[in-house]
Coordinates of C-alpha atoms and ligand atoms in Angstrom, one line a residue:
K12 CA 57.2 98.6 88.7
V13 CA 55.4 100.3 92.1
K14 CA 54.5 103.8 92.6
L15 CA 54.9 105.5 96.0
T16 CA 55.2 108.8 97.3
I17 CA 58.1 109.5 100.0
N18 CA 57.9 113.1 102.1
G19 CA 56.2 114.3 99.0
I20 CA 58.1 113.3 96.6
E21 CA 56.7 110.6 94.0
V22 CA 59.1 107.9 92.9
E23 CA 58.8 104.6 90.8
V24 CA 60.8 101.8 91.9
P25 CA 61.0 98.2 91.0
S26 CA 57.9 96.2 93.0
N27 CA 60.3 94.2 95.5
Y28 CA 61.9 97.1 96.6
T29 CA 61.5 98.3 100.5
V30 CA 60.5 101.2 101.6
L31 CA 64.3 101.8 102.7
E32 CA 65.4 101.1 99.4
A33 CA 63.1 103.3 97.3
A34 CA 63.8 106.4 99.8
K35 CA 67.6 106.3 98.6
E36 CA 66.6 106.4 95.1
V37 CA 64.8 109.8 95.6
G38 CA 68.1 110.4 98.2
I39 CA 66.6 110.4 101.4
D40 CA 68.9 108.6 103.7
I41 CA 66.4 106.8 106.6
P42 CA 68.8 105.9 109.4
T43 CA 70.0 102.0 109.6
L44 CA 71.6 99.9 112.5
C45 CA 71.0 96.6 112.4
Y46 CA 70.6 96.6 108.6
L47 CA 72.8 94.9 106.5
K48 CA 72.0 94.4 102.8
G49 CA 71.4 90.7 101.5
I50 CA 72.7 90.0 105.0
N51 CA 70.6 91.2 108.2
E52 CA 67.1 92.5 106.4
V53 CA 65.3 91.6 109.9
G54 CA 64.0 95.1 110.9
A55 CA 65.1 94.8 114.8
C56 CA 66.4 97.7 115.7
R57 CA 63.7 100.1 114.8
V58 CA 66.2 102.8 114.1
C59 CA 64.4 102.9 110.2
L60 CA 61.1 103.6 111.0
V61 CA 58.8 105.5 109.1
E62 CA 55.1 106.5 109.2
V63 CA 52.9 104.8 106.2
E64 CA 49.2 106.9 106.3
G65 CA 46.6 104.7 107.2
A66 CA 49.0 102.7 109.2
R67 CA 48.8 102.5 113.2
S68 CA 51.7 101.7 114.0
L69 CA 55.4 102.8 112.6
Q70 CA 57.2 100.4 110.2
A71 CA 60.5 99.1 110.0
S72 CA 61.1 100.2 106.6
C73 CA 64.0 97.9 105.9
V74 CA 61.4 95.3 105.5
L75 CA 58.5 96.6 104.4
P76 CA 57.8 96.1 100.7
V77 CA 56.8 99.2 98.7
R78 CA 53.0 99.1 97.7
D79 CA 51.3 101.1 94.6
G80 CA 50.4 104.3 96.2
M81 CA 52.0 104.3 99.5
V82 CA 52.1 107.5 101.3
V83 CA 55.6 107.4 103.5
K84 CA 56.7 110.1 105.9
T85 CA 60.1 109.8 106.9
N86 CA 60.8 112.7 108.7
T87 CA 58.0 113.9 110.9
K88 CA 57.8 114.4 115.0
K89 CA 56.7 111.1 115.7
V90 CA 59.5 109.2 113.8
R91 CA 62.1 111.6 115.1
N92 CA 60.9 111.0 118.7
A93 CA 60.5 107.2 118.4
V94 CA 63.9 106.8 116.9
K95 CA 65.7 109.3 119.5
T96 CA 64.1 107.4 122.2
T97 CA 65.5 103.8 120.6
V98 CA 68.9 104.6 120.0
E99 CA 68.6 106.7 123.7
L100 CA 67.5 103.1 125.0
I101 CA 70.6 101.2 123.3
L102 CA 73.4 103.6 124.6
A103 CA 72.4 103.5 128.2
N104 CA 73.0 100.1 127.7
H105 CA 76.4 100.7 125.8
N106 CA 80.2 100.8 126.9
R107 CA 80.7 104.4 126.1
E108 CA 84.1 104.6 126.0
C109 CA 84.2 106.4 122.8
L110 CA 87.8 108.0 123.0
T111 CA 89.5 104.7 123.8
C112 CA 87.5 102.6 121.4
F113 CA 89.5 100.5 118.8
R114 CA 86.2 101.6 116.4
N115 CA 86.7 105.6 117.6
G116 CA 85.7 107.4 113.8
S117 CA 84.4 103.9 112.4
C118 CA 81.7 103.2 114.7
E119 CA 77.9 103.6 113.4
L120 CA 76.2 104.0 116.5
Q121 CA 78.8 106.9 117.1
K122 CA 77.5 108.5 114.1
L123 CA 74.1 107.6 114.4
A124 CA 74.2 109.4 117.6
E125 CA 75.6 112.6 116.5
E126 CA 73.2 112.5 113.3
L127 CA 70.2 112.1 115.1
G128 CA 71.4 115.0 117.5
I129 CA 71.2 113.0 120.7
D130 CA 73.0 115.3 123.3
E131 CA 72.2 113.4 126.7
I132 CA 70.8 110.3 127.7
S133 CA 67.8 110.6 129.7
F134 CA 68.0 106.7 130.9
E135 CA 70.7 105.6 133.2
G136 CA 69.8 102.4 134.9
A137 CA 72.1 99.0 135.8
K138 CA 74.3 97.7 132.2
R139 CA 75.3 94.5 131.6
E140 CA 78.3 92.6 132.7
A141 CA 80.8 93.0 130.3
T142 CA 82.7 89.9 129.0
I143 CA 85.7 89.8 127.7
D144 CA 86.9 87.1 126.0
E145 CA 90.5 87.3 124.6
F146 CA 91.7 83.8 124.5
S147 CA 91.8 83.2 120.5
H148 CA 94.6 84.4 118.7
S149 CA 92.5 85.9 116.2
I150 CA 89.5 87.3 117.4
V151 CA 88.4 89.5 120.5
R152 CA 84.4 90.0 121.7
D153 CA 83.7 92.1 124.1
S154 CA 80.2 91.8 125.4
S155 CA 79.6 95.4 126.9
K156 CA 80.0 97.2 123.2
C157 CA 77.3 94.7 121.9
I158 CA 74.3 96.4 120.8
L159 CA 72.6 93.3 119.6
C160 CA 72.2 94.0 116.2
G161 CA 72.3 90.3 115.0
R162 CA 74.6 91.4 112.1
C163 CA 77.4 89.1 112.9
V164 CA 75.0 86.1 113.7
S165 CA 73.6 86.2 110.3
V166 CA 76.8 86.7 108.4
C167 CA 78.1 83.6 110.6
K168 CA 75.2 81.9 109.8
N169 CA 73.7 82.7 106.4
V170 CA 77.1 83.7 104.2
Q171 CA 79.6 81.4 106.4
G172 CA 77.0 78.9 106.9
I173 CA 79.0 78.1 110.4
G174 CA 76.5 79.3 113.4
I175 CA 79.2 80.0 115.9
L176 CA 77.5 83.3 117.5
D177 CA 73.7 83.3 118.2
F178 CA 71.8 85.1 121.2
T179 CA 72.0 83.7 124.6
N180 CA 70.4 84.1 127.6
R181 CA 67.4 86.2 128.2
G182 CA 65.9 89.6 128.6
F183 CA 68.4 92.4 130.0
K184 CA 71.3 89.5 130.2
T185 CA 70.7 88.6 126.2
E186 CA 73.7 88.2 125.2
V187 CA 75.9 87.3 121.9
A188 CA 77.9 84.9 122.1
P189 CA 79.4 81.1 120.8
A190 CA 76.9 78.3 122.5
F191 CA 77.5 77.0 126.1
G192 CA 79.5 79.9 127.0
K193 CA 81.9 78.7 125.6
S194 CA 85.2 81.2 124.3
M195 CA 85.9 81.8 120.7
A196 CA 89.2 80.1 120.9
D197 CA 87.4 76.6 121.9
A198 CA 84.1 77.2 119.4
P199 CA 84.8 75.4 116.3
C200 CA 85.1 79.0 114.6
I201 CA 87.1 79.6 111.6
Y202 CA 88.1 83.3 112.8
C203 CA 87.6 84.3 109.1
G204 CA 86.6 87.9 110.8
Q205 CA 83.3 88.7 109.1
C206 CA 81.9 89.2 112.0
I207 CA 83.9 91.6 112.9
N208 CA 83.5 93.3 109.4
A209 CA 79.6 92.8 110.3
C210 CA 79.5 94.4 113.8
P211 CA 79.2 97.8 113.7
V212 CA 80.4 99.3 116.8
A213 CA 83.7 97.7 118.8
A214 CA 81.7 94.4 119.8
L215 CA 84.2 92.1 118.2
R216 CA 87.6 93.1 116.6
E217 CA 90.5 91.3 115.9
K218 CA 93.2 90.8 118.5
S219 CA 95.8 93.4 118.0
E220 CA 99.9 92.6 117.6
M221 CA 100.7 96.6 117.3
E222 CA 102.6 96.2 120.3
K223 CA 104.5 94.0 119.5
V224 CA 105.6 95.1 116.2
W225 CA 106.6 98.0 118.0
D226 CA 108.9 96.4 120.6
A227 CA 110.4 94.7 117.9
L228 CA 110.9 97.5 115.1
E229 CA 112.9 99.1 118.3
N230 CA 114.9 96.1 119.3
P231 CA 118.9 96.4 117.7
E232 CA 119.1 92.9 117.8
L233 CA 116.7 92.1 115.5
H234 CA 116.2 92.5 111.8
V235 CA 112.4 93.5 111.1
V236 CA 111.4 92.2 107.8
V237 CA 107.9 92.9 106.6
Q238 CA 105.6 91.3 103.8
T239 CA 102.3 92.3 102.2
A240 CA 99.4 90.0 101.0
P241 CA 97.9 91.1 97.9
A242 CA 94.6 92.1 98.8
V243 CA 95.8 95.0 101.6
R244 CA 97.2 97.5 98.6
A245 CA 93.0 97.3 97.1
A246 CA 92.0 98.4 100.4
L247 CA 94.4 100.3 102.8
G248 CA 93.8 103.4 100.8
E249 CA 90.4 103.6 102.3
E250 CA 91.6 104.2 105.9
F251 CA 92.5 107.4 104.8
G252 CA 89.7 108.2 102.9
L253 CA 90.3 107.5 99.3
P254 CA 87.6 105.6 97.2
I255 CA 86.9 101.9 97.6
G256 CA 89.0 100.0 95.2
T257 CA 92.1 102.6 94.8
R258 CA 94.8 100.9 94.4
V259 CA 97.8 102.3 97.2
T260 CA 100.7 99.9 96.6
G261 CA 103.4 102.7 96.4
K262 CA 102.3 104.5 99.2
M263 CA 101.8 101.8 101.3
V264 CA 105.7 100.4 100.8
A265 CA 106.7 103.5 101.5
A266 CA 105.2 103.8 104.9
L267 CA 106.4 100.7 105.7
R268 CA 110.0 101.8 104.8
R269 CA 109.3 104.9 107.0
L270 CA 108.0 102.8 109.9
G271 CA 111.5 101.3 110.4
F272 CA 110.9 98.1 108.7
D273 CA 114.4 96.3 107.5
K274 CA 113.1 95.3 104.6
V275 CA 109.9 95.1 102.5
F276 CA 108.5 92.6 100.5
D277 CA 105.9 91.3 98.6
T278 CA 103.8 88.3 100.0
N279 CA 103.0 87.9 95.9
F280 CA 106.3 86.9 95.4
A281 CA 105.3 83.9 97.8
A282 CA 102.4 84.0 96.0
D283 CA 104.5 83.1 92.6
L284 CA 106.4 80.6 94.1
T285 CA 103.1 78.9 95.9
I286 CA 101.9 78.5 92.2
M287 CA 105.0 76.6 91.0
E288 CA 104.9 74.1 93.8
E289 CA 101.3 73.9 93.7
G290 CA 100.8 73.4 90.1
H291 CA 103.1 70.9 90.2
E292 CA 101.8 69.3 92.7
L293 CA 98.4 69.4 90.7
L294 CA 100.5 67.6 87.8
D295 CA 101.8 65.3 89.5
R296 CA 98.7 63.7 91.0
I297 CA 96.7 64.2 88.0
Q298 CA 99.6 62.2 85.9
N299 CA 100.3 59.6 89.0
G300 CA 96.9 58.6 90.3
G301 CA 97.1 60.9 93.5
K302 CA 94.1 62.3 95.6
L303 CA 92.1 64.6 93.2
P304 CA 90.4 66.9 93.4
M305 CA 93.2 68.7 94.7
I306 CA 92.2 71.9 97.2
T307 CA 93.5 74.6 97.5
S308 CA 95.0 75.5 101.3
C309 CA 96.3 79.3 100.9
S310 CA 93.1 80.5 103.3
P311 CA 93.7 79.5 106.7
G312 CA 90.1 79.9 107.7
W313 CA 89.2 77.2 104.4
I314 CA 91.6 75.0 106.4
R315 CA 90.0 75.4 109.7
F316 CA 86.0 75.0 108.0
C317 CA 87.9 71.7 106.2
E318 CA 89.0 70.1 109.3
F319 CA 86.2 71.1 111.9
Y320 CA 83.4 70.3 108.8
Y321 CA 84.7 68.4 106.0
P322 CA 87.7 66.2 107.7
E323 CA 87.1 63.6 105.2
L324 CA 88.5 66.2 102.8
I325 CA 91.6 66.5 104.5
D326 CA 93.7 64.3 101.9
N327 CA 92.4 66.5 99.2
L328 CA 94.3 69.6 100.5
S329 CA 97.3 70.6 98.6
T330 CA 100.3 70.1 100.8
C331 CA 101.2 73.7 100.4
K332 CA 101.7 76.2 103.0
S333 CA 100.0 79.5 102.4
P334 CA 102.1 82.1 100.5
H335 CA 102.8 84.4 103.7
Q336 CA 103.9 81.5 105.8
M337 CA 106.3 80.1 102.7
M338 CA 108.0 83.7 102.7
G339 CA 108.7 83.2 106.0
A340 CA 110.1 79.9 105.6
V341 CA 112.7 81.6 102.6
L342 CA 113.4 84.5 104.8
K343 CA 114.6 82.4 107.7
S344 CA 116.7 80.0 105.7
Y345 CA 117.7 81.5 101.8
Y346 CA 117.7 84.9 102.5
A347 CA 119.5 84.4 106.1
Q348 CA 122.4 82.1 104.2
L349 CA 122.1 85.0 101.7
N350 CA 122.7 88.0 104.2
N351 CA 124.8 86.0 106.9
L352 CA 121.8 86.4 109.6
D353 CA 121.0 84.2 112.2
P354 CA 117.4 83.4 111.3
E355 CA 116.6 83.5 115.1
K356 CA 116.8 87.1 114.8
I357 CA 115.0 87.6 111.7
F358 CA 111.6 88.9 112.8
V359 CA 109.0 88.7 109.7
V360 CA 105.8 90.3 109.9
S361 CA 103.1 89.9 107.5
I362 CA 100.2 92.3 106.9
M363 CA 97.4 90.8 106.1
P364 CA 93.4 91.0 105.0
C365 CA 92.8 88.5 107.1
S366 CA 92.1 87.6 111.3
S367 CA 92.3 83.8 110.5
K368 CA 96.3 84.4 109.4
K369 CA 96.9 85.5 113.3
T370 CA 95.9 81.9 114.6
E371 CA 97.8 80.2 111.4
K372 CA 101.4 81.5 111.8
E373 CA 100.9 79.6 115.4
R374 CA 99.9 76.5 114.0
E375 CA 102.7 73.7 115.2
E376 CA 102.7 71.7 111.7
L377 CA 103.9 74.9 110.0
R378 CA 107.1 75.3 111.7
V379 CA 110.9 74.5 110.3
N380 CA 113.4 73.4 112.8
G381 CA 111.0 74.6 115.6
L382 CA 110.9 77.9 114.2
K383 CA 107.8 79.9 113.4
D384 CA 107.5 81.2 109.6
V385 CA 106.0 84.0 111.3
D386 CA 106.4 86.3 114.0
A387 CA 103.7 88.9 113.7
V388 CA 100.5 89.1 111.7
L389 CA 98.6 92.7 111.3
T390 CA 95.1 93.4 109.8
T391 CA 95.2 96.4 107.2
R392 CA 93.2 98.1 109.8
E393 CA 95.7 97.9 112.2
L394 CA 98.6 98.5 109.5
A395 CA 96.3 101.9 109.1
K396 CA 96.0 102.8 112.5
M397 CA 100.2 102.7 113.0
I398 CA 100.7 104.8 110.4
K399 CA 98.5 107.4 112.3
Q400 CA 100.4 106.5 115.0
A401 CA 103.8 107.4 113.6
R402 CA 102.1 110.4 112.1
I403 CA 103.0 109.4 108.6
K404 CA 101.0 111.9 106.5
F405 CA 100.1 108.6 103.7
L406 CA 98.7 110.0 101.1
E407 CA 101.9 112.9 101.0
L408 CA 103.8 109.9 100.6
P409 CA 105.7 109.3 96.9
D410 CA 105.6 105.8 95.3
E411 CA 108.1 103.6 96.4
D412 CA 109.1 100.2 95.1
F413 CA 109.5 96.5 97.4
D414 CA 112.7 96.3 98.1
E415 CA 115.1 93.7 95.3
L416 CA 114.7 90.0 95.4
F417 CA 111.6 89.0 97.3
G418 CA 109.7 91.9 96.2
E419 CA 109.8 90.9 92.7
Y420 CA 106.5 89.6 91.4
T421 CA 103.9 88.9 88.4
G422 CA 100.7 89.8 87.9
A423 CA 99.3 85.9 88.5
G424 CA 100.8 86.7 92.5
V425 CA 98.7 89.8 92.3
I426 CA 95.6 88.3 91.3
F427 CA 95.7 85.9 94.5
G428 CA 93.6 88.1 96.6
A429 CA 90.3 87.9 94.3
T430 CA 88.1 85.0 94.2
G431 CA 89.3 83.2 91.1
G432 CA 92.9 84.5 91.4
V433 CA 94.7 81.2 92.8
M434 CA 92.7 79.2 90.3
E435 CA 93.6 81.7 87.3
A436 CA 97.5 81.5 88.2
A437 CA 97.7 78.3 88.3
L438 CA 95.9 78.2 85.1
R439 CA 98.3 80.2 83.5
T440 CA 101.5 77.8 85.2
V441 CA 99.9 74.5 84.7
A442 CA 99.2 75.0 80.9
D443 CA 102.5 76.4 79.9
V444 CA 103.7 73.1 81.4
L445 CA 101.3 70.7 79.9
A446 CA 101.9 72.7 76.4
G447 CA 105.4 72.7 77.1
E448 CA 105.1 76.9 75.4
D449 CA 104.6 80.2 76.4
L450 CA 101.1 80.5 75.6
K451 CA 99.6 83.5 74.3
E452 CA 96.1 82.5 76.4
I453 CA 96.8 84.2 79.9
E454 CA 93.2 85.7 81.3
Y455 CA 91.0 82.5 82.4
T456 CA 87.6 85.0 83.1
A457 CA 85.2 82.4 83.7
V458 CA 87.3 81.7 86.9
R459 CA 86.7 85.7 87.9
G460 CA 83.7 87.4 89.7
I461 CA 81.3 87.1 92.3
E462 CA 79.2 84.3 91.5
G463 CA 79.5 81.8 94.3
I464 CA 80.4 78.5 92.7
K465 CA 82.3 79.0 89.1
E466 CA 83.1 76.3 87.2
A467 CA 85.5 76.0 84.2
K468 CA 86.6 73.3 81.4
V469 CA 90.1 73.9 80.0
N470 CA 91.5 72.0 77.0
I471 CA 95.6 71.9 77.5
A472 CA 97.5 70.0 74.8
D473 CA 95.1 66.5 74.9
K474 CA 94.2 66.9 78.5
T475 CA 90.9 68.8 79.8
I476 CA 91.1 69.7 83.0
K477 CA 88.1 70.5 85.4
V478 CA 88.1 72.8 87.8
A479 CA 85.7 74.8 90.1
V480 CA 86.2 78.3 92.3
V481 CA 84.1 79.0 95.6
H482 CA 84.2 81.3 98.2
G483 CA 82.3 82.0 101.7
T484 CA 82.1 78.7 103.3
A485 CA 78.5 78.6 102.6
N486 CA 78.9 78.1 99.2
A487 CA 82.0 76.2 100.0
A488 CA 79.8 73.7 101.4
K489 CA 77.2 72.9 98.6
L490 CA 80.1 72.0 96.9
L491 CA 81.8 70.0 98.9
D492 CA 78.9 67.7 99.8
K493 CA 79.0 66.8 95.9
V494 CA 82.7 66.2 96.3
R495 CA 82.4 64.1 99.3
A496 CA 79.2 62.3 97.7
G497 CA 81.6 61.5 94.9
E498 CA 79.5 63.2 92.6
T499 CA 82.3 65.5 91.0
D500 CA 84.4 64.9 88.7
Y501 CA 86.8 68.0 88.8
H502 CA 91.0 67.8 88.9
F503 CA 91.4 70.9 90.8
I504 CA 89.1 73.7 93.5
E505 CA 89.8 76.9 94.6
V506 CA 88.2 77.2 98.3
M507 CA 88.5 80.8 99.6
G508 CA 87.2 81.7 103.8
C509 CA 85.7 84.5 102.7
S510 CA 83.3 86.0 100.1
G511 CA 85.0 87.7 97.4
G512 CA 87.9 86.2 98.8
C513 CA 91.3 88.0 100.7
V514 CA 89.8 91.4 99.3
N515 CA 86.8 91.0 101.8
G516 CA 88.8 89.6 104.4
G517 CA 87.8 89.7 108.2
G518 CA 90.9 92.2 108.2
Q519 CA 90.2 94.5 105.6
P520 CA 88.9 98.1 106.4
H521 CA 85.2 98.7 108.0
V522 CA 82.9 99.5 105.1
D523 CA 79.7 101.4 106.9
A524 CA 75.9 99.5 105.8
K525 CA 75.0 103.0 104.0
T526 CA 78.1 102.2 101.8
R527 CA 77.4 98.9 101.2
M528 CA 74.3 99.4 100.1
E529 CA 75.5 101.5 96.8
I530 CA 78.8 99.6 96.2
D531 CA 79.7 95.9 96.4
V532 CA 83.5 96.4 98.0
R533 CA 84.5 92.6 96.6
V534 CA 84.1 93.9 93.1
E535 CA 85.9 97.2 93.6
R536 CA 88.6 96.2 95.5
A537 CA 88.7 93.1 93.1
K538 CA 89.0 95.5 89.7
A539 CA 92.1 97.3 91.7
L540 CA 93.9 93.8 91.7
Y541 CA 93.3 92.9 88.0
E542 CA 94.3 96.4 87.1
E543 CA 97.4 95.4 88.9
D544 CA 97.8 92.1 86.9
E545 CA 97.8 94.2 83.4
L546 CA 100.4 96.2 84.7
R547 CA 103.2 93.8 85.4
T548 CA 105.9 93.2 83.1
Y549 CA 105.4 89.3 83.9
R550 CA 101.7 87.7 84.6
K551 CA 103.1 83.8 84.8
S552 CA 104.3 82.9 87.9
H553 CA 107.1 80.8 86.5
Q554 CA 108.6 83.7 84.4
N555 CA 109.1 85.6 87.8
P556 CA 113.2 86.0 87.3
M557 CA 113.5 86.0 91.0
I558 CA 111.3 82.4 91.2
K559 CA 114.0 81.6 88.8
K560 CA 116.5 82.4 90.7
I561 CA 115.6 80.6 94.0
Y562 CA 115.1 77.2 92.2
D563 CA 118.5 77.4 90.5
E564 CA 120.6 78.5 93.2
F565 CA 118.6 76.9 96.9
L566 CA 115.8 74.6 95.9
G567 CA 116.6 73.0 93.2
K568 CA 113.0 72.0 91.3
P569 CA 109.6 72.7 92.4
N570 CA 108.4 69.8 94.9
S571 CA 112.2 69.2 95.6
H572 CA 113.4 67.7 98.8
K573 CA 114.4 71.0 100.4
A574 CA 110.7 72.6 99.1
H575 CA 109.2 69.9 101.1
E576 CA 111.1 70.6 104.0
L577 CA 110.3 74.3 104.1
L578 CA 107.9 75.0 102.0
H579 CA 104.8 72.1 102.3
T580 CA 103.1 70.9 105.3
H581 CA 100.2 67.8 106.5
Y582 CA 96.9 69.1 108.2
H583 CA 95.7 66.6 110.5
A584 CA 91.7 66.3 111.6
Ligands
HC1_24 FE1 95.3 86.3 100.6 FE2 97.4 84.7 100.1 S1 96.1 85.8 98.4 S2 95.5 83.9 101.4 O1 93.9 85.7 100.2 O2 97.3 83.0 99.3 O3 95.5 87.1 103.8 O4 95.7 89.1 100.5 O5 98.4 87.0 101.7 O6 99.2 83.8 102.4 O7 99.4 85.7 98.5 C1 95.2 86.6 102.3 C2 95.3 88.0 100.4 C3 97.2 86.6 101.1 C4 98.7 84.0 101.5 C5 98.7 85.1 99.4
SF4_25 FE1 81.7 82.9 112.6 FE2 83.8 83.7 111.0 FE3 83.0 85.1 113.0 FE4 84.3 83.0 113.4 S1 85.3 84.5 113.0 S2 82.3 83.7 114.6 S3 83.0 81.6 112.1 S4 82.0 84.9 111.1

């Protein structure tokens, strides 16, 4: 422990603390901009400056270790003037179209300028030329909004282990962009959107599909169906001021109905369907000498990562399409038949916590008879914007249920949205199938939680199944290197492209750096899903009555010919 004084207040903190962290302990809120806990702690922007007794210059508190007897001041005229000048200089070179900006209201720079009382900018000079890269289906980069904080660079490099974004050019022309002036559409970017979540401003954002969806909703020719990913319900409420981790399943359904969707279904149903297909695929590979370890295929960021960086492991991927693609395929076949609808007139919208799903839905290898499974993907953020545009009072909505049939889901389907969830859901079903009975064992807690790499051995009947779970592609790489080298003997591996799984996907509500200092959003949002799991009547995918019905009436057995036609695919390097 170390004792120091900040603004006259004595504080005792662990010796590995920074001054920024110590100040927080006594309720002193030092402003920050480039700082992102655990991800970007570089002291580059100089917004967190403090005065330290005995030191000649002002110090960046986010990288300044505490020392015994240190005397720190955070609110002197010298500090205020220096910070104000720094932020004014950033603003001078910033595209200040705040009113029409995507981040209006959630921008950390806007908030900082307001807090610092900046009411004019005294340095007006030349501005950097803007590059707007909107060629990919997932991500838009706008250099005129970029403040060169480096948060996106660090998350891509350190958390994802990829390094698509970096500082390019020099001096006044410095930009954050993919190497060699490439578009994000041509770089080996996995579209995970972690850079969007890290960005304090609007330099990075998802490619919007809101207009496309508004148009579909107004088109009388189309039957517009929406499905919601598991993780969306755990975060949408944040956009309406609710605490992180508040579950808003019922209000979300009510809002979608009021937006005018003809049917509101749940991707969770398709998650159950995925477990049926993937679980039986695993059993088949184990029993018949197929390629092991089998690796999950529901995270499209992970699929791209595998294609670009681990092409040798493509045959290890499960052939299952991701749940929302399966749902689209079922809607345009079975559901179309049941309701006598022309599949071409069914418009499927997926609400996803993910930016990579926007590109996934365009993939040729996922089409059935030339038709895309899914026509539009909206992020959780985009859905919130549409609800606001429609002037729906979200907080006053009643809780409503999903529509019948494809709105029926089990607890296993819900937990897909958190790291370890797909694995746990699969184990619940695989164990019952192997044991030939309805086992009491439901919760496989060894695969839960945010540890980077999780392992478990599960003994079922006379078999031992070895599994591993990783999330965030840098963690994935560590494990996959071993798999590639033949050093592991796992049967099944779950990989999710984003740290924490879908709850922390690149399409989820922005959480500012201050909040991230206090709360691990991955943990809070995951809790909301495990709670919903406990509330469900059925908690194993194979017990879902509608899953039984779709196999009885339409698909036959898991991995049947029909199931393969609609629900499976093959990826190629
Ligand atoms: Fe996910 Fe999935 S869990 S990939 O994280 O398998 O996006 O939530 O919808 O498709 O079900 C995302 C979440 C989601 C799929 C499912
Ligand atoms: Fe890196 Fe992911 Fe952003 Fe691509 S989307 S630049 S891989 S963080």
